[in-house]
Tab-separated table of N, CA and C in Angstrom:
chain	number	residue	atom	x	y	z
A	1	MET	N	0.959	-1.059	0.010
A	1	MET	CA	0.127	0.135	0.090
A	1	MET	C	0.886	1.395	0.004
A	2	PRO	N	0.736	2.108	-0.743
A	2	PRO	CA	1.487	3.687	-1.337
A	2	PRO	C	1.280	4.277	0.180
A	3	ASP	N	2.221	4.781	0.738
A	3	ASP	CA	2.368	5.767	1.651
A	3	ASP	C	2.095	7.288	1.234
A	4	THR	N	0.449	7.699	1.150
A	4	THR	CA	-0.204	8.901	0.662
A	4	THR	C	0.032	10.142	1.658
A	5	GLN	N	0.400	9.574	2.787
A	5	GLN	CA	0.210	10.517	3.883
A	5	GLN	C	0.998	10.926	4.719
A	6	GLY	N	2.364	10.429	4.383
A	6	GLY	CA	3.429	10.681	4.901
A	6	GLY	C	3.691	10.248	6.055
A	7	ASN	N	4.900	10.322	7.143
A	7	ASN	CA	5.287	9.743	8.122
A	7	ASN	C	4.843	10.760	9.462
A	8	LYS	N	3.495	10.932	9.557
A	8	LYS	CA	2.895	11.780	10.270
A	8	LYS	C	3.222	11.638	11.962
A	9	ASN	N	2.915	10.251	11.867
A	9	ASN	CA	2.761	9.743	13.406
A	9	ASN	C	3.188	8.238	13.509
A	10	PRO	N	4.761	8.109	13.362
A	10	PRO	CA	5.330	6.511	13.448
A	10	PRO	C	4.746	5.629	14.425
A	11	PHE	N	4.612	6.018	15.570
A	11	PHE	CA	4.094	5.546	16.553
A	11	PHE	C	2.753	4.835	16.396
A	12	ARG	N	2.097	5.518	15.982
A	12	ARG	CA	0.659	4.938	15.298
A	12	ARG	C	0.442	4.165	14.499
A	13	GLN	N	1.653	4.030	13.606
A	13	GLN	CA	1.550	3.325	12.433
A	13	GLN	C	2.495	1.922	13.155
A	14	TRP	N	3.081	2.251	13.850
A	14	TRP	CA	3.717	0.637	14.750
A	14	TRP	C	2.790	-0.164	15.233
A	15	LEU	N	1.641	0.933	15.921
A	15	LEU	CA	0.927	0.103	16.598
A	15	LEU	C	-0.531	-0.455	15.472
A	16	GLY	N	-0.449	0.152	14.432
A	16	GLY	CA	-1.516	-0.354	13.654
A	16	GLY	C	-1.086	-1.604	12.941
A	17	THR	N	0.304	-1.556	12.469
A	17	THR	CA	0.789	-2.703	11.848
A	17	THR	C	0.822	-4.000	12.807
A	18	ARG	N	1.167	-3.816	13.932
A	18	ARG	CA	0.922	-4.974	15.169
A	18	ARG	C	-0.505	-5.455	15.250
A	19	PHE	N	-1.364	-4.984	15.189
A	19	PHE	CA	-2.836	-5.014	15.364
A	19	PHE	C	-3.321	-5.721	14.243
A	20	LEU	N	-3.065	-5.480	12.798
A	20	LEU	CA	-3.487	-6.095	11.572
A	20	LEU	C	-2.608	-7.271	11.619
A	21	ARG	N	-1.376	-7.362	11.992
A	21	ARG	CA	-0.856	-8.718	12.546
A	21	ARG	C	-1.557	-9.880	13.297
A	22	HIS	N	-1.887	-9.020	14.444
A	22	HIS	CA	-2.601	-9.830	15.434
A	22	HIS	C	-4.117	-10.346	14.784
A	23	VAL	N	-4.882	-9.837	13.676
A	23	VAL	CA	-5.872	-9.962	13.307
A	23	VAL	C	-5.933	-11.071	11.968
A	24	GLY	N	-4.771	-10.562	11.235
A	24	GLY	CA	-4.588	-11.572	10.042
A	24	GLY	C	-3.809	-12.791	10.181
A	25	GLU	N	-2.807	-12.851	10.908
A	25	GLU	CA	-2.056	-14.068	11.119
A	25	GLU	C	-2.019	-14.505	12.691
A	26	ASP	N	-2.927	-14.087	13.151
A	26	ASP	CA	-3.152	-14.643	14.851
A	26	ASP	C	-1.747	-14.300	15.637
A	27	ALA	N	-1.181	-13.395	15.227
A	27	ALA	CA	0.220	-13.127	15.793
A	27	ALA	C	0.042	-12.636	17.466
A	28	PRO	N	0.929	-12.641	18.317
A	28	PRO	CA	0.710	-11.986	19.477
A	28	PRO	C	0.317	-10.762	19.169
A	29	TYR	N	-0.368	-9.649	20.035
A	29	TYR	CA	-0.505	-8.416	20.073
A	29	TYR	C	0.067	-7.666	21.159
A	30	LEU	N	-0.150	-7.840	22.362
A	30	LEU	CA	0.583	-7.076	23.359
A	30	LEU	C	1.495	-7.917	24.107
A	31	PRO	N	2.403	-7.633	24.183
A	31	PRO	CA	3.768	-8.049	25.386
A	31	PRO	C	3.358	-8.112	26.752
A	32	THR	N	4.246	-8.223	27.508
A	32	THR	CA	3.859	-8.462	28.793
A	32	THR	C	3.669	-7.061	29.291
A	33	LEU	N	3.061	-6.658	30.381
A	33	LEU	CA	2.799	-5.114	31.053
A	33	LEU	C	3.718	-4.451	30.908
A	34	VAL	N	4.931	-5.219	31.865
A	34	VAL	CA	6.294	-4.172	32.042
A	34	VAL	C	7.148	-3.705	30.341
A	35	GLY	N	7.143	-4.776	29.581
A	35	GLY	CA	7.586	-4.792	28.709
A	35	GLY	C	7.123	-3.830	27.580
A	36	ARG	N	5.545	-3.713	27.633
A	36	ARG	CA	4.795	-2.865	26.835
A	36	ARG	C	4.974	-1.466	27.409
A	37	ARG	N	4.522	-1.356	28.450
A	37	ARG	CA	4.780	0.441	28.771
A	37	ARG	C	6.041	0.761	28.520
A	38	GLY	N	7.122	-0.116	28.940
A	38	GLY	CA	8.307	0.587	28.600
A	38	GLY	C	9.031	0.820	27.038
A	39	LYS	N	8.130	-0.216	26.203
A	39	LYS	CA	8.581	-0.102	24.855
A	39	LYS	C	7.676	1.260	23.986
A	40	ALA	N	6.535	1.195	24.673
A	40	ALA	CA	5.568	2.215	24.172
A	40	ALA	C	6.093	3.676	24.717
A	41	VAL	N	6.689	3.805	25.825
A	41	VAL	CA	7.468	5.029	26.031
A	41	VAL	C	8.533	5.345	25.145
A	42	GLN	N	9.721	4.318	25.018
A	42	GLN	CA	10.358	4.170	24.115
A	42	GLN	C	10.244	4.854	22.721
A	43	LEU	N	9.154	3.874	22.023
A	43	LEU	CA	8.744	4.207	20.764
A	43	LEU	C	8.263	5.357	20.856
A	44	ALA	N	7.250	6.031	21.535
A	44	ALA	CA	6.898	7.404	21.501
A	44	ALA	C	7.891	8.445	21.407
A	45	ASP	N	8.738	8.246	22.410
A	45	ASP	CA	9.791	9.271	22.371
A	45	ASP	C	10.700	9.390	20.979
A	46	LEU	N	10.745	8.156	20.715
A	46	LEU	CA	11.653	8.154	19.297
A	46	LEU	C	10.722	8.359	17.895
A	47	ALA	N	9.274	8.593	18.009
A	47	ALA	CA	8.335	8.762	17.144
A	47	ALA	C	8.520	10.502	17.122
A	48	TYR	N	8.285	10.982	17.979
A	48	TYR	CA	8.312	12.524	18.603
A	48	TYR	C	9.533	12.837	17.977
A	49	ARG	N	10.829	12.301	18.336
A	49	ARG	CA	12.162	12.903	17.985
A	49	ARG	C	12.117	12.566	16.425
A	50	SER	N	11.582	11.721	15.577
A	50	SER	CA	11.881	11.270	14.435
A	50	SER	C	11.022	12.482	13.442
A	51	THR	N	9.538	12.715	14.115
A	51	THR	CA	8.942	13.778	13.279
A	51	THR	C	9.461	14.990	13.488
A	52	ALA	N	10.111	15.275	14.420
A	52	ALA	CA	10.687	16.652	14.739
A	52	ALA	C	11.995	16.855	13.906
A	53	GLU	N	12.627	15.748	13.919
A	53	GLU	CA	13.766	16.188	12.984
A	53	GLU	C	13.997	15.389	11.658
A	54	GLN	N	12.767	15.242	11.296
A	54	GLN	CA	12.591	14.437	9.957
A	54	GLN	C	13.765	13.413	9.411
A	55	ARG	N	13.958	12.263	10.151
A	55	ARG	CA	14.562	11.454	9.773
A	55	ARG	C	14.347	10.405	10.593
A	56	TRP	N	14.762	9.108	10.094
A	56	TRP	CA	14.622	7.800	10.687
A	56	TRP	C	15.539	7.693	11.964
A	57	MET	N	15.018	7.076	13.051
A	57	MET	CA	15.786	7.061	14.176
A	57	MET	C	15.911	5.193	14.570
A	58	ASN	N	16.995	4.789	14.905
A	58	ASN	CA	17.415	3.598	15.282
A	58	ASN	C	16.578	3.371	16.540
A	59	VAL	N	16.103	2.149	16.813
A	59	VAL	CA	15.540	1.656	18.118
A	59	VAL	C	16.170	0.665	18.589
A	60	PRO	N	17.027	1.084	19.675
A	60	PRO	CA	17.824	0.299	20.432
A	60	PRO	C	17.365	-0.846	21.251
A	61	GLU	N	17.807	-1.844	21.633
A	61	GLU	CA	17.041	-2.837	22.421
A	61	GLU	C	16.662	-2.266	23.707
A	62	LEU	N	15.364	-2.581	24.320
A	62	LEU	CA	15.150	-1.922	25.441
A	62	LEU	C	15.546	-3.206	26.535
A	63	LYS	N	16.150	-2.698	27.412
A	63	LYS	CA	16.847	-3.362	28.824
A	63	LYS	C	15.966	-3.250	29.842
A	64	LEU	N	15.509	-3.911	30.672
A	64	LEU	CA	14.521	-3.280	31.651
A	64	LEU	C	15.302	-3.858	33.068
C-alpha cells in the first residue's frame, strides 16, 4: 500500500501494523505489561524525535 500521507505519526503506524498482524496472522498483539509500557514510552519518544528531526531513528534494544 503506498504511503500517501507521509510519516506524521510513526508510533501510530507501528501499533496499527501490530494490530493487523494480530488479526490477519493470529500473531501476539500485546507483550508483557512491563515490556509493553517500557517499549511504548521508548517508541513514543523516538516517534516524536523522528517527526521533529525529519529522519529515521534507530530503535535500541530495551533493557529493563
